[in-house]
PDB file of C-alpha atoms in Angstrom:
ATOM      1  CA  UNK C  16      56.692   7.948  70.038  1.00 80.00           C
ATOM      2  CA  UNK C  17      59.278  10.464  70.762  1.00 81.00           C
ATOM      3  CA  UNK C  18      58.093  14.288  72.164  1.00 87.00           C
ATOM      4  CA  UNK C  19      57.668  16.315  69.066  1.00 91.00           C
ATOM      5  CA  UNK C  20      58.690  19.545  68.530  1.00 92.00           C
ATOM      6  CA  UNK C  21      56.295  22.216  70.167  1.00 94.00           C
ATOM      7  CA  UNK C  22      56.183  19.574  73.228  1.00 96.00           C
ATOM      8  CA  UNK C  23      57.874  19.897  76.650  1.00 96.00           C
ATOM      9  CA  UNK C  24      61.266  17.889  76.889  1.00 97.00           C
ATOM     10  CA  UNK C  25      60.597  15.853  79.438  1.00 97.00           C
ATOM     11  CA  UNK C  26      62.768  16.766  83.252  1.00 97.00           C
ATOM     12  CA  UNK C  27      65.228  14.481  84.494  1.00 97.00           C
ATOM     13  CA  UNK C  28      67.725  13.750  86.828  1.00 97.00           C
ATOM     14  CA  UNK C  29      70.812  11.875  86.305  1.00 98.00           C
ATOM     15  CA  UNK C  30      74.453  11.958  87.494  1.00 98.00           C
ATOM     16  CA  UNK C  31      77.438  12.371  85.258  1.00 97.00           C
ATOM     17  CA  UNK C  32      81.072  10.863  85.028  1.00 97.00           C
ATOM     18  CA  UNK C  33      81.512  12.738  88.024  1.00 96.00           C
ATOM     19  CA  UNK C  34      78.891  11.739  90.036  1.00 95.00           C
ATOM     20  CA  UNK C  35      77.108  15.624  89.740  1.00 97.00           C
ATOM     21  CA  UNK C  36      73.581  15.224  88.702  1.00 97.00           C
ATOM     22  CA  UNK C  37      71.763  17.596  86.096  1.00 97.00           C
ATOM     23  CA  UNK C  38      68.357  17.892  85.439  1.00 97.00           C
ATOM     24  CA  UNK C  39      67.193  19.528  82.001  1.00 97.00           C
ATOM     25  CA  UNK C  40      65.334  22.266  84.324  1.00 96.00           C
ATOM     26  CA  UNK C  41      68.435  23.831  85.736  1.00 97.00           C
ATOM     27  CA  UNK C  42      69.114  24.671  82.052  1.00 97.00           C
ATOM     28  CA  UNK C  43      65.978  26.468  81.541  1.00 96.00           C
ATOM     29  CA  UNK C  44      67.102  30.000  79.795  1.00 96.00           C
ATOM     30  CA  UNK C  45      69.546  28.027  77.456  1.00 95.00           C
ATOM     31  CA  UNK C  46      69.532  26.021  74.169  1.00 95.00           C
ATOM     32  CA  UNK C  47      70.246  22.102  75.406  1.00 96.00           C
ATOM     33  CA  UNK C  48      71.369  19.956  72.629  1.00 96.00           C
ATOM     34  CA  UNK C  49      70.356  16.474  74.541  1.00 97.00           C
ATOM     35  CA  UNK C  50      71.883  13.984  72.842  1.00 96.00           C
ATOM     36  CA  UNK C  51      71.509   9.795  73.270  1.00 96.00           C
ATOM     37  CA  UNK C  52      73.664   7.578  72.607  1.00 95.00           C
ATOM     38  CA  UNK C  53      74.086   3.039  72.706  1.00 94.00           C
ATOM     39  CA  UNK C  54      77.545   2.778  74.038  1.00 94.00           C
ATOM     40  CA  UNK C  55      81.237   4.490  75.172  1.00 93.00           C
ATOM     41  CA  UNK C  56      84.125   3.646  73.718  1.00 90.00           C
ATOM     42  CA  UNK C  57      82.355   2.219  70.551  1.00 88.00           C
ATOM     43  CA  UNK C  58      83.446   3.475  66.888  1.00 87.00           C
ATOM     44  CA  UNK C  59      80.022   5.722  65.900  1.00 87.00           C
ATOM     45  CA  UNK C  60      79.564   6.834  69.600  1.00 89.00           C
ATOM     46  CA  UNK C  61      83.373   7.639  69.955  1.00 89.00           C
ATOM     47  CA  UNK C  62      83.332   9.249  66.720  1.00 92.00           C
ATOM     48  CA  UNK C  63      79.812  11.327  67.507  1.00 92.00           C
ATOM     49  CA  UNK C  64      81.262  12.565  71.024  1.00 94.00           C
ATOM     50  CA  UNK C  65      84.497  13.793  69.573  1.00 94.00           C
ATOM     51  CA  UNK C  66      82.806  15.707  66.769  1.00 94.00           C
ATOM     52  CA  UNK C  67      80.738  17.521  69.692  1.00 95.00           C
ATOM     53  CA  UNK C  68      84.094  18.107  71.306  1.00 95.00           C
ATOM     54  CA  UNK C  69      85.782  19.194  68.206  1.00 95.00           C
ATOM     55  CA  UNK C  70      83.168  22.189  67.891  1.00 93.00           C
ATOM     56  CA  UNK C  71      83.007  22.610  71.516  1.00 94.00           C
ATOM     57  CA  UNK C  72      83.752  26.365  71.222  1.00 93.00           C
ATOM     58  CA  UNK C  73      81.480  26.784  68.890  1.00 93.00           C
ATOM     59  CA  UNK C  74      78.603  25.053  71.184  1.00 93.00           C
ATOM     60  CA  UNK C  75      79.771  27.365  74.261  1.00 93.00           C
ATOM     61  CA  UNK C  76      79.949  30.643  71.930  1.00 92.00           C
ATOM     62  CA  UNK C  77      76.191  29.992  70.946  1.00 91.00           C
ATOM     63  CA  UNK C  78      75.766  29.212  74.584  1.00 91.00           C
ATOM     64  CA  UNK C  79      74.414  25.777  73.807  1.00 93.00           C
ATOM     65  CA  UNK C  80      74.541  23.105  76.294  1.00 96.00           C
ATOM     66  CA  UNK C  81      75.502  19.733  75.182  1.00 97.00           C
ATOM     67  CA  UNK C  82      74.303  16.443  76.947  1.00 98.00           C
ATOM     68  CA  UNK C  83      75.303  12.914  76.511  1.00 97.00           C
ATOM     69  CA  UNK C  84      73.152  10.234  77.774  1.00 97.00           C
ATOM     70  CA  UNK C  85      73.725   6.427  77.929  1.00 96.00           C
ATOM     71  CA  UNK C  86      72.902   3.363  79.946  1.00 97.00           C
ATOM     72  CA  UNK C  87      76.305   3.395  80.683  1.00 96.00           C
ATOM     73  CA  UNK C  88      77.737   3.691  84.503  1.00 96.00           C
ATOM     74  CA  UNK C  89      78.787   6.748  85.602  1.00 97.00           C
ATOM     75  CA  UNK C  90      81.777   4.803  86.254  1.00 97.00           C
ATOM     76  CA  UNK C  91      82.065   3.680  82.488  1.00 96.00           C
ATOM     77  CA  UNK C  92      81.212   7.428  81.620  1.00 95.00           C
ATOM     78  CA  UNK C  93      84.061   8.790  83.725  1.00 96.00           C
ATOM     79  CA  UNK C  94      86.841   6.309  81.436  1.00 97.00           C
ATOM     80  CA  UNK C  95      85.264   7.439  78.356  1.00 96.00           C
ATOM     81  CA  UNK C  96      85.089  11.448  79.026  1.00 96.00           C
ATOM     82  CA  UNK C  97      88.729  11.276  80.431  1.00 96.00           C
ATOM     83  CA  UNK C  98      90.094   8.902  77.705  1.00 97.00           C
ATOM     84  CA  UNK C  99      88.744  11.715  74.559  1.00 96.00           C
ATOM     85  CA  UNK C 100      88.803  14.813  77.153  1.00 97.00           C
ATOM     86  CA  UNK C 101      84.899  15.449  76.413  1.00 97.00           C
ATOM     87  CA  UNK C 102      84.579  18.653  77.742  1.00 97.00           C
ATOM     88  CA  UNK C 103      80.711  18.079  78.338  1.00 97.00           C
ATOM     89  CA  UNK C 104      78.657  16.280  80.621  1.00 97.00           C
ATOM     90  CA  UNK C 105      77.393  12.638  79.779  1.00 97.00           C
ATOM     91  CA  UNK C 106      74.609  11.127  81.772  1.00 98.00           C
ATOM     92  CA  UNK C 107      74.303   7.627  83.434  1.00 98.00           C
ATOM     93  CA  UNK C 108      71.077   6.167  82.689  1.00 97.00           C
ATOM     94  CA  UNK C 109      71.123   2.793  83.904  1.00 96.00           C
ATOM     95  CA  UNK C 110      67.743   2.203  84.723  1.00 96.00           C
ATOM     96  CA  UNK C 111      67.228   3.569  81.005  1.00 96.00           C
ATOM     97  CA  UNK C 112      64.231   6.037  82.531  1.00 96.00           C
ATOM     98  CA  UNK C 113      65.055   8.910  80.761  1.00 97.00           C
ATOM     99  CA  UNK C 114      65.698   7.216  77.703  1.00 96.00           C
ATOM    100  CA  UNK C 115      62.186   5.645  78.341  1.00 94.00           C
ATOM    101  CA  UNK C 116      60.099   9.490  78.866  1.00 95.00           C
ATOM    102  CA  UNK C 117      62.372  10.051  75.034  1.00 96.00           C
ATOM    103  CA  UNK C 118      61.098   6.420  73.750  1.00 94.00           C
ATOM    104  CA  UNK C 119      64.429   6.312  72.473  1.00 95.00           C
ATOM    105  CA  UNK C 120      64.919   3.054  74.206  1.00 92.00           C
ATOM    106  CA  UNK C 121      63.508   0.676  71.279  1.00 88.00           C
ATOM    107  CA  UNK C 122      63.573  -2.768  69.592  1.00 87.00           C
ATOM    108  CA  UNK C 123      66.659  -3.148  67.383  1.00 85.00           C
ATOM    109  CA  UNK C 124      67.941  -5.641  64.861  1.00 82.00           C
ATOM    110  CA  UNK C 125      71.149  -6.262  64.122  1.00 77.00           C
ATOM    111  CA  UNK C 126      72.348  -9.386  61.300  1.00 81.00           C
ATOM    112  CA  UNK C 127      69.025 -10.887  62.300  1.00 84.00           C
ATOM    113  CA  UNK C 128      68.787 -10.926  65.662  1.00 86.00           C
ATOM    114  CA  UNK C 129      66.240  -8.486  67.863  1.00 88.00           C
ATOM    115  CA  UNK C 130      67.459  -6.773  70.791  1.00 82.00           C
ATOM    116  CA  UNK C 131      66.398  -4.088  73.023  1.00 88.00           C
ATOM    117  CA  UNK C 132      69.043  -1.181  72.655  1.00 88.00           C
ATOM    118  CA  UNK C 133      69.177   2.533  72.325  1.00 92.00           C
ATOM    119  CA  UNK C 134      68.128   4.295  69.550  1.00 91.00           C
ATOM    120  CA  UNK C 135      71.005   7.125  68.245  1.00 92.00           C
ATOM    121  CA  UNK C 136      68.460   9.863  68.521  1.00 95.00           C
ATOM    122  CA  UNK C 137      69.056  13.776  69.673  1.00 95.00           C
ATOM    123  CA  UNK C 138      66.964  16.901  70.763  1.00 96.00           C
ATOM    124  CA  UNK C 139      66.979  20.159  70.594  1.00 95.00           C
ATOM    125  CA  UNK C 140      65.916  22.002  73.498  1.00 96.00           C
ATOM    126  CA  UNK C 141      64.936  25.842  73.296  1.00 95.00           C
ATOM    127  CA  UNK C 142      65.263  28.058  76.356  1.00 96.00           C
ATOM    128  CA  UNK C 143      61.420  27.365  77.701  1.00 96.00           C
ATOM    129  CA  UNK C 144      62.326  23.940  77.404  1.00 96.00           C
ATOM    130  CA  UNK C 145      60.412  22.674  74.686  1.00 97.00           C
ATOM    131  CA  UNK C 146      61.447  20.361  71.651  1.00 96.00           C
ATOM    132  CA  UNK C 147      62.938  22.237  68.666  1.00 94.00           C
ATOM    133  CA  UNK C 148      63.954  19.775  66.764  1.00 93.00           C
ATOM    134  CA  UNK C 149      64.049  15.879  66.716  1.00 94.00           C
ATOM    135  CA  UNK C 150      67.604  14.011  64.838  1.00 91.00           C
ATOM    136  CA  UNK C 151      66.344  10.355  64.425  1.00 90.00           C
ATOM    137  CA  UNK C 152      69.376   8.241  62.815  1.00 82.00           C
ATOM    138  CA  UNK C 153      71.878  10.813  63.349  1.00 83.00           C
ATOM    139  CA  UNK C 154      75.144  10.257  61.342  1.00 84.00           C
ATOM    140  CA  UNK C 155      77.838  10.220  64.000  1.00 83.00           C
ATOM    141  CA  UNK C 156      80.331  11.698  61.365  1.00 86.00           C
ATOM    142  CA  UNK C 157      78.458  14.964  60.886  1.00 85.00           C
ATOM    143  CA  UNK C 158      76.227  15.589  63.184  1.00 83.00           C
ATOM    144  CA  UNK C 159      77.889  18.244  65.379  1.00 89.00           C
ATOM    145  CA  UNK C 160      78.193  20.215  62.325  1.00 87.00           C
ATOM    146  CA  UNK C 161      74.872  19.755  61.193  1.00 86.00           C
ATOM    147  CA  UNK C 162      73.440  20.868  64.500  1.00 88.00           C
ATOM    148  CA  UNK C 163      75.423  24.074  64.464  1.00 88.00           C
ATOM    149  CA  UNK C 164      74.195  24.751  61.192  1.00 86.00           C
ATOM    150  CA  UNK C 165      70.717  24.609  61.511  1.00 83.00           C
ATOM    151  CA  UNK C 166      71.116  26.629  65.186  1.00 81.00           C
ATOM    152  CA  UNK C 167      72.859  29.472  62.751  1.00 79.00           C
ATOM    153  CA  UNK C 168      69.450  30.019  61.124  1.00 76.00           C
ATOM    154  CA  UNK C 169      67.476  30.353  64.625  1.00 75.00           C
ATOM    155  CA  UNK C 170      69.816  32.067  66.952  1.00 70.00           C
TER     156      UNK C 170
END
């Protein structure tokens, strides 16, 4: 079961497509929109990463930190931030730990067939670094917008 808001987000560490690593407690004092995702360079995750960079300046004038996270290599992350200019960090998680302490790392199905796979899923994180709010089958089209609307009615 995922944390629930009112719960601690779970710390991490993980590097991003530049090798830096972040942990979610050197963000403590700011909103974290923590955000995971199946795959780069696929149409919904493509399409969910450049809405967040569309509204970028909106993000950074609420002073909301946004974080991708993926199984994907940092190496694989560094093609896909450069290729769509994400101005944010995405996270390598290729031992899929943090996606584990987020049990957003799940049984899927897919025409028939069961596979392991991450779970589109994102989290709000207030400023004492607990859960806000949970997005479970986030629509990749709208959610940027949908994030910065409900953070209009708390901030």
């Amino acid at each position: 079961m995922h944390p629930q808001p009112g719960q601690p987000a779970p710390d991490f560490s993980l590097p991003d497509q530049n090798g830096t690593t972040h942990t979610l407690s050197q963000y403590r004092g700011k909103w974290v929109l923590l955000y995971f995702y199946p795959k780069d360079d696929t149409a919904g995750c493509t399409q969910q990463a450049c809405g967040l960079r569309d509204q970028w300046s909106e993000f950074q004038q609420r002073g909301i930190v946004v974080l991708g996270v993926s199984k994907d290599s940092v190496k694989s992350h560094d093609k896909f931030a450069r290729k769509y200019q994400l101005p944010f960090p995405v996270l390598a998680d290729e031992e899929k730990a943090v996606q584990g302490l987020y049990d957003v790392w799940q049984k899927k199905k897919f025409m028939g067939r069961e596979y392991m796979g991450t779970v589109r899923t994102s989290f709000l994180i207030d400023p004492e670094g607990k859960i806000v709010q949970v997005y479970e089958k986030v629509k990749t089209g709208t959610h940027s917008a949908m994030v910065l609307e409900e953070l209009k009615n708390m901030l």
